[in-house]
Structure formats: structure tokens, C-alpha cells
Coordinates of C-alpha atoms and ligand atoms in Angstrom, one line a residue:
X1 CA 0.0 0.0 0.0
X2 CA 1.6 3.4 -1.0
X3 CA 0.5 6.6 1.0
X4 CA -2.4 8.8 -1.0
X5 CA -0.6 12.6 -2.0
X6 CA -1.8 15.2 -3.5
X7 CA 0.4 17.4 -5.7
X8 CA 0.7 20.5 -4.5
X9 CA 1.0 23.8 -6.6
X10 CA 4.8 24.7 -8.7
X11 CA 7.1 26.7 -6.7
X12 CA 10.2 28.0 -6.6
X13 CA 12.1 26.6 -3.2
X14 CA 15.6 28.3 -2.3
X15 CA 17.3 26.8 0.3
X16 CA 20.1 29.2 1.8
X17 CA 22.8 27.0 3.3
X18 CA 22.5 24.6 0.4
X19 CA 25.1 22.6 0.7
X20 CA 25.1 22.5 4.1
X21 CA 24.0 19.3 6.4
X22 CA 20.7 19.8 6.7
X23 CA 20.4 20.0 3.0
X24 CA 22.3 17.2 1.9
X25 CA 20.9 15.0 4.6
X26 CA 17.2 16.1 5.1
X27 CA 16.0 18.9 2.9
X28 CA 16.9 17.1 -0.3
X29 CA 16.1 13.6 0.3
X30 CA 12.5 14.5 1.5
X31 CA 11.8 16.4 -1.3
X32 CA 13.4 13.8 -3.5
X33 CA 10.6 11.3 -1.8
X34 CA 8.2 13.5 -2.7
X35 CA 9.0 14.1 -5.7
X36 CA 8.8 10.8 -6.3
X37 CA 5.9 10.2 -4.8
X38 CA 4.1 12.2 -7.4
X39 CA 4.2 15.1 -5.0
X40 CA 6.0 18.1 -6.5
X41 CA 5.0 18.8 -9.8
X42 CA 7.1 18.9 -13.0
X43 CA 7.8 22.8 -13.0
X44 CA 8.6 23.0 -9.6
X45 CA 12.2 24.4 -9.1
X46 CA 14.6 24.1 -6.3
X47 CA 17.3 26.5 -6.0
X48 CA 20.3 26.1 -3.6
X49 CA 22.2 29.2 -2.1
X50 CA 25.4 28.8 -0.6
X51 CA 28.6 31.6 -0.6
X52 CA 31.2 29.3 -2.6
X53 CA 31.1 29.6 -6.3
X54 CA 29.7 26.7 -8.5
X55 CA 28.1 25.9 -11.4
X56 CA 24.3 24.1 -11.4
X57 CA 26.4 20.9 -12.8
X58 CA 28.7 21.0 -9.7
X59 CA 26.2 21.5 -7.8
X60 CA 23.8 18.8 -9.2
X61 CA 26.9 16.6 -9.6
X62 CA 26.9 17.0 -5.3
X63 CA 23.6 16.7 -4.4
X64 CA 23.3 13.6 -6.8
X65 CA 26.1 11.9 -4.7
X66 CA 24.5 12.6 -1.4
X67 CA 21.0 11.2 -2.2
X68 CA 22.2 8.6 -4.2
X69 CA 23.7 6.8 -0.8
X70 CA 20.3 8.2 0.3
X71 CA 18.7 6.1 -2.5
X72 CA 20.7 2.9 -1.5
X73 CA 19.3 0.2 -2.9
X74 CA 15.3 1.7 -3.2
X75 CA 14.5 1.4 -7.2
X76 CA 11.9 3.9 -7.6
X77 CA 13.7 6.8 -5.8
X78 CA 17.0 5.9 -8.0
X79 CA 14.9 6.0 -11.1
X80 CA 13.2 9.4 -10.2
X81 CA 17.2 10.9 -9.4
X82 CA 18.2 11.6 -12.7
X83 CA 14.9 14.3 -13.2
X84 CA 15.3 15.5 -10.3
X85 CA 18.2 16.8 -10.4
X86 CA 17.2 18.7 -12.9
X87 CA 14.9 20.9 -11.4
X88 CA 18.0 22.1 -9.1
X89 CA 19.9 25.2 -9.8
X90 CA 22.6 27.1 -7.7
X91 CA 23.3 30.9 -6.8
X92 CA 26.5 32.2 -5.0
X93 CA 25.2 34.6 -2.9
X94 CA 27.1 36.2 0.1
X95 CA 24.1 37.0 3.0
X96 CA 26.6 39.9 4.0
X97 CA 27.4 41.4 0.5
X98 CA 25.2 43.0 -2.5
X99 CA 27.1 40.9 -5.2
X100 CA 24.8 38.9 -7.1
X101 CA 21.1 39.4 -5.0
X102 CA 20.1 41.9 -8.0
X103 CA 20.3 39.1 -10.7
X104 CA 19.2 36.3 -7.9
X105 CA 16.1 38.3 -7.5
X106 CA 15.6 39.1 -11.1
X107 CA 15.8 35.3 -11.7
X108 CA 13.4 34.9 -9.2
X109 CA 11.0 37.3 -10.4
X110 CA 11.1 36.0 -13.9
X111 CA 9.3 33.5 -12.7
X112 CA 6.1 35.4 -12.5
X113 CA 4.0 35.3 -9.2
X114 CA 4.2 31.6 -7.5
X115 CA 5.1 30.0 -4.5
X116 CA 8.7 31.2 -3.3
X117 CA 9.7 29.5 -0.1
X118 CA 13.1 30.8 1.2
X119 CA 14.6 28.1 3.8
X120 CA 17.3 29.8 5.8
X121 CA 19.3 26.7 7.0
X122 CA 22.1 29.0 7.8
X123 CA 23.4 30.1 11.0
X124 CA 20.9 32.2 12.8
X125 CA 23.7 35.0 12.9
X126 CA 22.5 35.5 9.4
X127 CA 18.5 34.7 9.6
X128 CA 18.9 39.1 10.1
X129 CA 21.0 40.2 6.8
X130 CA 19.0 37.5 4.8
X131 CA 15.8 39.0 5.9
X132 CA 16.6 42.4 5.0
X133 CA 18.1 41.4 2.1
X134 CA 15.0 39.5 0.8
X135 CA 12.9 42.5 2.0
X136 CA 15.2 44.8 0.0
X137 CA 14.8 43.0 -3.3
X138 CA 10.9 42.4 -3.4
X139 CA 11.0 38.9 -2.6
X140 CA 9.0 39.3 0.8
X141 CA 5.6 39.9 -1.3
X142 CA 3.2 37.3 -3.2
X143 CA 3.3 33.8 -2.2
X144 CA 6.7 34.4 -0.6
X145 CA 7.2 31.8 2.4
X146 CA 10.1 31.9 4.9
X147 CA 11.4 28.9 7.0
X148 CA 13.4 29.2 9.7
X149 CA 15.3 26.2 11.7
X150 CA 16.0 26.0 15.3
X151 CA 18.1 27.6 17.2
X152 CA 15.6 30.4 17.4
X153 CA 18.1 32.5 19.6
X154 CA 19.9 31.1 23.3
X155 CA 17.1 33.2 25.3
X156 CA 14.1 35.1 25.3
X157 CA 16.2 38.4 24.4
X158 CA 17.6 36.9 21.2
X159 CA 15.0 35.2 20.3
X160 CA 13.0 38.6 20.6
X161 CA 15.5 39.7 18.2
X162 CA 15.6 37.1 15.7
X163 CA 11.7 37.2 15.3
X164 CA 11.3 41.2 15.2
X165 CA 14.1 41.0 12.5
X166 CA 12.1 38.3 10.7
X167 CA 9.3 40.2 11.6
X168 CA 9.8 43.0 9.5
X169 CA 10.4 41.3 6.6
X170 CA 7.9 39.2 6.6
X171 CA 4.0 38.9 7.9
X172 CA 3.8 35.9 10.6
X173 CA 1.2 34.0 8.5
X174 CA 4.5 33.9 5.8
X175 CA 6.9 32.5 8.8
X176 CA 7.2 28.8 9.8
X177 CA 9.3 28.0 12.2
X178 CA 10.3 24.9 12.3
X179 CA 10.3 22.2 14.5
X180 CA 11.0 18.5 13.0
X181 CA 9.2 16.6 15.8
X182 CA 5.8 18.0 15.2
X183 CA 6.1 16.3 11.4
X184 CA 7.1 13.1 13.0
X185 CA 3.8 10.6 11.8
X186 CA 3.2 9.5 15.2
X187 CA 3.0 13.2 17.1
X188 CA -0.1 13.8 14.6
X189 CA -1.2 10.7 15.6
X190 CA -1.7 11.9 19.0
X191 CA -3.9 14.6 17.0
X192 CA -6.1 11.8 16.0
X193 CA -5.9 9.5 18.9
X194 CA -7.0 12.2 21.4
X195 CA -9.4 14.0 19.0
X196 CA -10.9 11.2 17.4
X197 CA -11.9 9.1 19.7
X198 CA -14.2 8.7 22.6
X199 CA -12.2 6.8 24.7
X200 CA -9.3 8.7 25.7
X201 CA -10.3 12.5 26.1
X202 CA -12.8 11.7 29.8
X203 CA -10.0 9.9 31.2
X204 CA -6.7 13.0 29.7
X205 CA -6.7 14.8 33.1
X206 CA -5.5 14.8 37.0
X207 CA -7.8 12.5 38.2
X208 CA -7.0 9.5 35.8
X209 CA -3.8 10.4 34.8
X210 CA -0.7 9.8 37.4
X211 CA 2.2 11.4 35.3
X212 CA 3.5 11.7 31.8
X213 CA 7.0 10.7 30.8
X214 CA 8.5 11.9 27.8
X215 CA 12.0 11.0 26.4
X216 CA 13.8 11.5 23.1
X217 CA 17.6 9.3 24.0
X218 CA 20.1 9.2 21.4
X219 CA 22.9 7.3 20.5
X220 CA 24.8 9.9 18.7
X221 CA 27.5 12.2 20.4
X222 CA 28.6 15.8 19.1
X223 CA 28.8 14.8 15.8
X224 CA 30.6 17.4 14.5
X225 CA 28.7 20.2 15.7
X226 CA 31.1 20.7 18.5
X227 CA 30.9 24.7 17.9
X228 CA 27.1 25.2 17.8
X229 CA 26.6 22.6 20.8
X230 CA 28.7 23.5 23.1
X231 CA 27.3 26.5 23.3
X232 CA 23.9 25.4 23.2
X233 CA 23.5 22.2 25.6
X234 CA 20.8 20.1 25.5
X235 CA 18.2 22.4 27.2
X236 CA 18.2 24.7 24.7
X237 CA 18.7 22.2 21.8
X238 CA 15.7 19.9 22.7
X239 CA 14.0 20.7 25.4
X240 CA 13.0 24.6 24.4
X241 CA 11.8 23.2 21.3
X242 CA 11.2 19.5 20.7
X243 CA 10.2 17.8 23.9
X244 CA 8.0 21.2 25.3
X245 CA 6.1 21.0 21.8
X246 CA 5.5 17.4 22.7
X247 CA 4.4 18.3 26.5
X248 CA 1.9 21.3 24.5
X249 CA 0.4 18.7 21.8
X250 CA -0.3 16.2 25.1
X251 CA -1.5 18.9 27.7
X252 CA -3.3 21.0 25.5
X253 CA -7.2 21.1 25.6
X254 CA -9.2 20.3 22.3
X255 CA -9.1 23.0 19.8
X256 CA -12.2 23.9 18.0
X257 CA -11.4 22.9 14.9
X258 CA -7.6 21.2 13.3
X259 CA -6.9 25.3 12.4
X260 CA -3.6 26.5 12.7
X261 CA -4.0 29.6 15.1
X262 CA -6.9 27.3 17.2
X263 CA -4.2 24.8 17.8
X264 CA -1.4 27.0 18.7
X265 CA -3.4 29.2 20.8
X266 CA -4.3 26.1 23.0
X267 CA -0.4 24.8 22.7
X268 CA 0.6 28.7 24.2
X269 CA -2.2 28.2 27.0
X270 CA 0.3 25.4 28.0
X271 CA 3.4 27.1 27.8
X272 CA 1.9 30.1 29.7
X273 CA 0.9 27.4 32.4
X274 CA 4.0 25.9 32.7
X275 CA 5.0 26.8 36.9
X276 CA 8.1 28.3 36.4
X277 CA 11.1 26.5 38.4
X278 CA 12.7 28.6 41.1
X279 CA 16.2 28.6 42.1
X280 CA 15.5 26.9 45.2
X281 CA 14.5 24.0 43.3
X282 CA 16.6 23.5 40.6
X283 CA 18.1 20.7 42.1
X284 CA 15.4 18.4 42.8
X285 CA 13.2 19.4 39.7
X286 CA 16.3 19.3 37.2
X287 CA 19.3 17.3 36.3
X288 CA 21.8 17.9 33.8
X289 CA 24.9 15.3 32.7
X290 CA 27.9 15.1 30.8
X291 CA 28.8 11.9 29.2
X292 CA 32.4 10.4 29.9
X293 CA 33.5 7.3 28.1
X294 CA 32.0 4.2 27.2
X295 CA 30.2 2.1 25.4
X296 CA 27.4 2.6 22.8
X297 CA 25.8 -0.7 21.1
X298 CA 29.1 -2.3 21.4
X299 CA 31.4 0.5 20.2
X300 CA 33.6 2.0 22.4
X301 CA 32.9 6.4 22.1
X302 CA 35.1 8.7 24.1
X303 CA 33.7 11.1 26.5
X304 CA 32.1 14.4 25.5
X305 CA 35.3 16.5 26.8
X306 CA 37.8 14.6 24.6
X307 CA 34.9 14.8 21.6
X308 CA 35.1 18.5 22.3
X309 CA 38.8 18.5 22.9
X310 CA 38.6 20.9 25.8
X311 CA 38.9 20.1 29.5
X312 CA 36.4 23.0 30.3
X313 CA 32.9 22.4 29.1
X314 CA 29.8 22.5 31.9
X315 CA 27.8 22.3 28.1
X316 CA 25.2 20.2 29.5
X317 CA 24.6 16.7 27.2
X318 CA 21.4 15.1 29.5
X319 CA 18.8 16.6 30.9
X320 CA 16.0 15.7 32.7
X321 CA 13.4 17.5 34.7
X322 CA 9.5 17.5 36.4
X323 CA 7.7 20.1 34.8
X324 CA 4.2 21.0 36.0
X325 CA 1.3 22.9 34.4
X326 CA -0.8 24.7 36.4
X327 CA -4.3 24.9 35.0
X328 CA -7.3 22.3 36.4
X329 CA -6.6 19.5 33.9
X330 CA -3.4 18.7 35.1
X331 CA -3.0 20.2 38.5
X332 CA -0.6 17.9 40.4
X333 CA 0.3 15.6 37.5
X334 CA 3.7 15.8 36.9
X335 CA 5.7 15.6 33.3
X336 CA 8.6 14.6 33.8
X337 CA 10.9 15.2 30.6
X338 CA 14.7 13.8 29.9
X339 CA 16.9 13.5 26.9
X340 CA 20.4 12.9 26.2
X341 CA 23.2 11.8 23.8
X342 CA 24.9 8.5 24.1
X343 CA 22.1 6.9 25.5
X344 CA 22.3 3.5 24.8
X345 CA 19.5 3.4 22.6
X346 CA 17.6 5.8 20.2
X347 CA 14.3 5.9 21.4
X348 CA 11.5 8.7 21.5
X349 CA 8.4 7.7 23.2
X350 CA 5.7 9.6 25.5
X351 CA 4.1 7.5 28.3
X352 CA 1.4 8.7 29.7
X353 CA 0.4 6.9 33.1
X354 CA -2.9 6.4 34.5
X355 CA -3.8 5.9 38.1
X356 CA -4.2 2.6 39.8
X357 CA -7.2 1.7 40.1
X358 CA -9.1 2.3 43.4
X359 CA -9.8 -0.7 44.9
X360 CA -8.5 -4.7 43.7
X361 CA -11.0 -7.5 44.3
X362 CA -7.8 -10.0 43.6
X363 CA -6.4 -12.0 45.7
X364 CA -2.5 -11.9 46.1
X365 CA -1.8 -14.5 44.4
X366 CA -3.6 -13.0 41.5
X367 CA 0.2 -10.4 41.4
X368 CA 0.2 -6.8 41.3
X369 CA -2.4 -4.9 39.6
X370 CA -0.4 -2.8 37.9
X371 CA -1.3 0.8 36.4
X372 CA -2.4 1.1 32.6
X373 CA 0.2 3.4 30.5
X374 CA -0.4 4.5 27.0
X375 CA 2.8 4.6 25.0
X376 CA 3.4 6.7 21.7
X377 CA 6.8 5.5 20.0
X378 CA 8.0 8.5 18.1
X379 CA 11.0 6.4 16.8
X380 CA 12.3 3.7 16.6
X381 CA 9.2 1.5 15.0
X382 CA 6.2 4.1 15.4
X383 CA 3.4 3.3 16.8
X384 CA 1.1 3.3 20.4
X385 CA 1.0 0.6 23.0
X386 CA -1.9 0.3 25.6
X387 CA -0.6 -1.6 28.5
X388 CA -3.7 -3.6 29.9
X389 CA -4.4 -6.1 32.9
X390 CA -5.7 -9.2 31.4
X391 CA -6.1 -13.1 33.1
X392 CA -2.9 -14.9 32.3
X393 CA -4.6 -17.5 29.4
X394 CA -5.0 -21.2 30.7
X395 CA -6.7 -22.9 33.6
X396 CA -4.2 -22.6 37.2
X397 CA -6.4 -20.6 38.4
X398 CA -6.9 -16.2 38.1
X399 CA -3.7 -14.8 37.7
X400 CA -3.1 -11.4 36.2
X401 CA -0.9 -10.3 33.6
X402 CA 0.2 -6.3 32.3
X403 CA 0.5 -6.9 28.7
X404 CA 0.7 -4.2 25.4
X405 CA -2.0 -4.0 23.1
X406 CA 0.0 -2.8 20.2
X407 CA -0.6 -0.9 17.2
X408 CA 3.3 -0.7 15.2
X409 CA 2.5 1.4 12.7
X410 CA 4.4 0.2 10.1
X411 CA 3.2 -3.4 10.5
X412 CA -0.3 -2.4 10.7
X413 CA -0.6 -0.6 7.5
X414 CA 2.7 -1.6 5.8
X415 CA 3.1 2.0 4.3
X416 CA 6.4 3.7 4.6
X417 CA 6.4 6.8 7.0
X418 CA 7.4 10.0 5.9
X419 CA 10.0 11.7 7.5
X420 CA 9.4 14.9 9.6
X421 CA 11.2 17.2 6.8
X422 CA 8.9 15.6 3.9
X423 CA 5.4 16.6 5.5
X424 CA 6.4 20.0 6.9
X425 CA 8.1 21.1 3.6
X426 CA 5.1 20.1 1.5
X427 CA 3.0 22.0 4.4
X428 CA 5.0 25.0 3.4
X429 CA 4.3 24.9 0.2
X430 CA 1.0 24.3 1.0
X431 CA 0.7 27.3 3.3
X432 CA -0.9 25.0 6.4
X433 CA 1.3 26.1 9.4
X434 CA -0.3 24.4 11.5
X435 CA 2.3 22.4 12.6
X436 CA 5.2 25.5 12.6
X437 CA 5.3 27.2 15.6
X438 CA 4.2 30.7 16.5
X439 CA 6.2 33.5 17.7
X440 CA 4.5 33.6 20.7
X441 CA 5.2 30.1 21.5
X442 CA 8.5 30.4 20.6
X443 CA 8.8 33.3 23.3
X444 CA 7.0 31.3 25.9
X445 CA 9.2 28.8 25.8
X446 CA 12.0 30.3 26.2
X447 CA 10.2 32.8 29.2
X448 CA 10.3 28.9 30.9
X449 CA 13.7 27.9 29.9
X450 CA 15.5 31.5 30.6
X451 CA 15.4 31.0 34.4
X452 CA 16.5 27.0 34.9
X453 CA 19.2 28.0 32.7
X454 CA 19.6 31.4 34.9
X455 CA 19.5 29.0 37.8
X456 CA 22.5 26.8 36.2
X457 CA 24.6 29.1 35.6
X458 CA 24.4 30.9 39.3
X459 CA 24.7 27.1 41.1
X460 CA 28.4 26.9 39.1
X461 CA 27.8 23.2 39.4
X462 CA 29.5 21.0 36.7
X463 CA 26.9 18.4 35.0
X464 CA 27.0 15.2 36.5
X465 CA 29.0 12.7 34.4
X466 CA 27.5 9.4 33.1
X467 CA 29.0 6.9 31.5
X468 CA 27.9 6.7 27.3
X469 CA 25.6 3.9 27.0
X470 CA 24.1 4.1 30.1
X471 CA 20.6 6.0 31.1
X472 CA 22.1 9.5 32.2
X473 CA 23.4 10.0 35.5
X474 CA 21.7 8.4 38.4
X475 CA 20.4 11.6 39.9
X476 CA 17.8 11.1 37.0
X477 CA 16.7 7.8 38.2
X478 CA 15.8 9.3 41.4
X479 CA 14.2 12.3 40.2
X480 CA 11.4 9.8 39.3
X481 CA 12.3 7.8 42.3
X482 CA 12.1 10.0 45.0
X483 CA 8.2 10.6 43.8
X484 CA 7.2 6.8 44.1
X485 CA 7.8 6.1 40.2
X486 CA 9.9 4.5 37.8
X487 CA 10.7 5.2 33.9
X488 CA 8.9 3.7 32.1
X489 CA 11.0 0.1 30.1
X490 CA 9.5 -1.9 27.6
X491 CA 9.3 -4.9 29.8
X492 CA 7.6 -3.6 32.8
Ligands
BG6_22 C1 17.9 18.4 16.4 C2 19.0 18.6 17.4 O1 17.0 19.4 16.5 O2 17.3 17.1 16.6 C3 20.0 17.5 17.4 O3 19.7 19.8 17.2 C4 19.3 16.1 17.5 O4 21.0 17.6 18.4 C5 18.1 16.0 16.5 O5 20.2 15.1 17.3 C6 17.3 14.8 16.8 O6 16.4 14.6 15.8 P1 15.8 13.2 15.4 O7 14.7 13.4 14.4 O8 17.0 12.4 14.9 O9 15.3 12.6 16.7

């Protein structure tokens, strides 16, 4: 079975940073996909922007090399390669000088009116001179579109900044900011899981639902990013962004309709009730590690310090924390939230844990009635798992057993899942930012974030260390702990 696409209309997609990582590994092969797919029609054009000088063969004769290891061994995408690489063209363009934007823009323009998107996958240092630039040259008006990528700023100030610089160049309903984990297939399936169905919605709230875990572990280290990590950490490089919109899409309260602004008012009415934390309790609400070396699936990794090569990073690489969001729905339920690299696995899941159940008419031989959890696996192998009490199957008597009613997503309806990039650039070209966040959002989270990392800073503390391949430090086992819980494992 092969998903159902609709073509969306020509445009004209410029991707500043084009031969950058994010291009070569994401941008590109997505839209390949969808090209392939049937998705992007014939006259669509995609134009990459980057300061070296090149000609559209080099160019092509680059991008063809990355997606064809992208390609591997899948038939259809290697047959659609060859056509489109043809729709790709390149433009030296320097975001700090005036050399060449008049005949960019003219080439542009030529075009007639259609849909421009500009995707700044640059450094946000330049999301400003880009901006102005694209203002100054016309290309602001129309169908124009811009994207943005993450790191929208280190704090609320420069965040302020980036988005009033944006701001004036372009309207917000022409901004999407992006944030890959709202595309991932199985946080809209929360969307339809909540929405959709009876069962769920009486039971999302305080008095039926203990806690909600979410974690997004990787595997990976700094891989190569040293410079823009270590000066990020993994507050602001997941948790801002990623695992809050994740808390917003499972907190939030039904919107009125699947609009854009009616679901990102109700995700900022859960930013805006997210208790801040206070200095006082930085330490038992938060943790933040470092990982030394180890092992990861086998292989030893060194530790983040030697990675860096510096002796004197406190650049957090875990975190985890207990948020709480003060409104009546989830008064007293806490979220608690971690992620880190060098995990020993690369999981993403939110578990959301219901209460026990009031009283148990089983004797104790019957074992533990345990509580049920709903579990939405982001990645690896999408897909939800309700954990139920049934009778263990077989005569010996009533004995219970906690078992997963599971849904894999893959198995269930054999289609291949889109990656993240694939369904928010098409939503772009679409217009539909329903899944980009807002600037108010963007602010609100950051409004949270500003004082743990305040807080951080002032305690002086070094992260602990952890070992790679291991869960994070142990303070984030007892985090849970010291509350009468347990993450959530597979087995359990
Ligand atoms: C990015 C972070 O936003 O998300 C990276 O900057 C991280 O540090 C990545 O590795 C994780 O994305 P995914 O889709 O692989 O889980």
C-alpha cells in the first residue's frame, strides 16, 4: 500500500545554506521522496544558495552523490534521481554582500507570481542580513514563504530579536518555524488519537492520569557540531523546542477545529501554564549530565570532553526534569521530561500513566495490579502501546498479567512513514502552518527555559557525568524515584 498525495502547486524553493547538512541530509532527500511520490510537480524548481562559487552541474553533480547513498538500494527513488536533479539550480550569494542578490532576485522574479519558499538553513547569525536582504529586493511579497530552523536564539532576548528582524520582513502567517518533531507521523497521531476518539479525552486529566514521561535518548554524540553545541547544551537544543512542543500537543485542551491559530493558541495556553522553576529547586526538579566514556551498542565512544577537545565544558549533554502545568486539567500531575546523547539506545516515546485503580477485588496470588500506560513511540518503529491487565490465558487458576495491546505502525498498515522534513516542507508549500510554531510560543518557551538556565549558571555546578551507553546520570533515576515512580521500560 503506497500513501495517498496530492500534488501541490509549482514553486520555486531556495534553500540558503544549500550545501550544508541539513540539506544534503534532510531537505533534499525529503523532497526527492516527494518528488517521487508524485508530489511536486514537474515545473517546480529548487534552488540552492550557498557563498562558494559553482556551477548548477557542480552542484547537481553533489547533491546527486549525497541522495544517491540516500537512495541505496530503493529502485523507484534511483529511477526518479536523474529528473530531479534537474529541477535544481545554484546561486552564490554572500548574505553579508550585494554581489549577485540583483540578478538572484531578477531570476526569481522572472518567474512570475508563484510560491517562493526561502529556507534559511544557515546560521541564525544570518537569519537578520538575509531577511533584510529578501525584503530589500521584493522577494517578501506574493506567495513568498520563509522557514526558519532552530536555534531560534539562546534566550528570550535573542530570540526577541531574531523574530522582530524576521518580523519585519515578513508577515507571521508567511513565517514557519520549524520544529521537525511536530512532522514526526506519530505526534499527529496523537492529534487523532485524542481527537478522534471517545475513549481517551474523559480519562486526559489529573484525576485519571498519574504522570507523563517523555524522552527523546540518542545514540549519537557531538557529531561534529562541536561549535554550535557546546554552546547550546541540551536544554536549549531539545527541550526549548522538541520535547516542550511534545508536553503542549499532550497537555493541551481540544481546539475547536484542526486550524492553525486554534491549535497554537491552546499549545501557548500550556506554555503560559507551565509553573516556572525557582532557584530553590533546581536541584530536585532538574538534572543535567555530561557523558564520559563508554560504550554505545558495542562500540567503544570517548567522552564528551575529549569529543570537544577541551577540558572545560559545563555544556550540559542530558537533561532531565518535572515540569508541572498549572491549570485544572493537570493540576498535580507531573511531566517529567529527559533526553540525552549517548544513551544506549535511540528511542523517543511519551508515556502517559494512569492511576491505579481504586480498589482490587484479587487476591495476592492473582500479582500486582499494575497501572495502565499509553505509550506513543515517536521512533524507533512508530506506533502506540496500551498496557492492559488481562487473566494470564489457561486454567491454574486467576492470575493477572500487564500486557501491550500494540498498534506498530508500520506493521499495521505496511506504508512507509514520511520523515518529519517531507510533510512540513510540502506544508509549506502548502501554506498550512499548523504544525510550525508561532512567535508567541517560541517566546513562551524560552520565558520557561531562561530561568533554569539562569539558575544553572548561578549554582556553578558542573553536569554530573555518566558513563555513554548508560541511562544519564543516576540523579535522573531518582528524580522519578524519590516521587514513588519509575521510567517507564519496555518490559515492565
Ligand atoms: C535536532 C537537534 O533538532 O534534533 C539534534 O539539534 C538532535 O541535536 C536532533 O540530534 C534529533 O532529531 P531526530 O529526528 O533524529 O530525533
Amino acid at each position: 500500500m503506497t500513501a495517498k498525495t496530492l500534488p501541490v502547486d509549482p514553486f520555486d524553493l531556495v534553500i540558503f545554506g544549500g550545501t550544508g547538512d541539513l540539506a544534503l541530509r534532510k531537505l533534499l532527500p525529503g523532497l526527492l521522496r516527494r518528488y517521487a511520490d508524485g508530489q511536486i510537480r514537474e515545473d517546480s524548481r529548487i534552488i540552492g544558495v550557498a557563498r562558494d562559487k559553482q556551477t548548477d552541474a557542480d552542484y547537481r553533480a553533489k547533491v546527486g552523490e549525497a541522495l544517491q547513498r540516500v537512495a541505496g538500494n530503493d529502485e523507484a527513488l534511483k529511477a526518479k534521481l536523474p529528473a530531479f536533479l534537474d529541477k535544481l539550480g545554484y546561486h552564490a550569494l554572500d548574505a553579508t554582500k550585494d554581489e549577485g542578490w540583483e540578478e538572484f532576485a531578477a531570476a526569481l522574479k522572472a518567474q512570475g507570481d508563484r510560491i517562493r519558499v526561502f529556507y534559511l538553513s544557515t546560521s541564525p547569525s544570518l537569519f537578520v542580513n538575509l531577511c533584510d536582504r529578501l525584503r530589500a529586493h521584493g522577494l517578501n511579497g506574493g506567495q513568498s514563504r520563509v522557514v526558519i530552523e532552530k536555534p531560534i536564539g539562546h534566550d528570550l532576548a535573542s530570540a526577541t530579536v531574531i523574530n522582530d528582524a524576521v518580523g519585519s520582513a515578513f508577515a507571521e502567517s508567511q513565517i514557519f518555524r520549524i520544529d521537525h518533531y511536530l512532522g514526526k507521523e506519530t505526534v499527529q497521531n496523537l492529534l487523532a488519537l485524542r481527537f478522534a476518539n471517545i475513549l481517551f479525552e474523559p480519562l486526559w486529566n489529573a484525576n485519571h492520569i498519574d504522570h507523563v514521561q517523555i524522552t527523546v535518548a540518542e545514540t549519537v554524540g557531538l557529531e561534529k557540531r562541536a561549535t554550535y553545541y557546546d554552546t547550546s547544551g541540551a536544554l536549549r537544543d531539545m527541550v526549548q523546542n522538541h520535547l516542550l512542543q511534545l508536553l503542549c500537543m499532550v497537555a493541551m485542551e481540544p481546539p475547536a477545529a484542526l486550524e492553525a491559530d486554534a491549535v497554537r493558541d491552546e499549545k501557548l495556553k500550556v506554555l503560559r501554564s507551565l509553573r516556572p522553576i525557582t532557584a530553590d529547586e533546581i536541584s530536585h526538579m532538574t538534572v543535567r549530565g555530561q557523558y564520559r566514556a563508554g560504550a554505545v551498542n558495542g562500540m567503544a565512544v570517548p567522552g564528551y570532553l575529549d569529543e570537544l577537545g577541551r577540558e572545560d565544558s559545563r555544556t550540559e549533554t542530558f537533561v532531565a526534569l518535572k515540569a508541572e502545568v498549572d491549570n485544572w486539567r493537570w493540576a498535580g500531575v507531573p511531566f517529567y521530561l529527559r533526553t540525552g546523547k549517548r544513551l544506549p539506545e535511540r528511542v523517543s516515546e511519551i508515556v502517559i500513566a494512569f492511576k491505579q485503580i481504586p480498589h482490587s477485588i484479587f487476591e495476592h496470588g492473582a500479582g500486582p495490579v499494575m497501572g495502565n500506560k499509553l505509550v506513543l513511540r515517536l521512533q524507533p518503529d512508530e506506533g502506540v502501546k496500551l498496557w492492559l491487565m488481562i487473566k494470564d490465558p489457561g486454567p491454574g487458576g486467576l492470575r493477572l498479567q500487564h500486557v501491550p495491546l500494540d498498534m506498530s505502525f508500520a506493521e499495521a498498515f505496511g506504508v512507509h512513514q514520511p520523515e518529519a522534513y517531507e510533510r512540513l516542507l510540502m506544508d509549506v508549500v502548502r501554506g498550512n502552518p499548523t504544525l510550525f510554531m508561532r512567535r508567541d510560543e517560541v517566546e513562551a518557551a524560552w520565558k520557561w527555559i531562561d530561568p533554569i538556565l539562569g539558575a544553572w549558571e548561578n549554582q556553578r555546578e558542573t553536569p554530573k557525568p555518566y558513563t555513554a551507553g548508560s541511562w544519564g546520570p543516576s540523579a535522573a533515576v531518582a528524580l522519578v524515584e524519590r516521587d514513588g515512580r519509575t521510567w517507564h521500560e519496555d518490559t515492565v
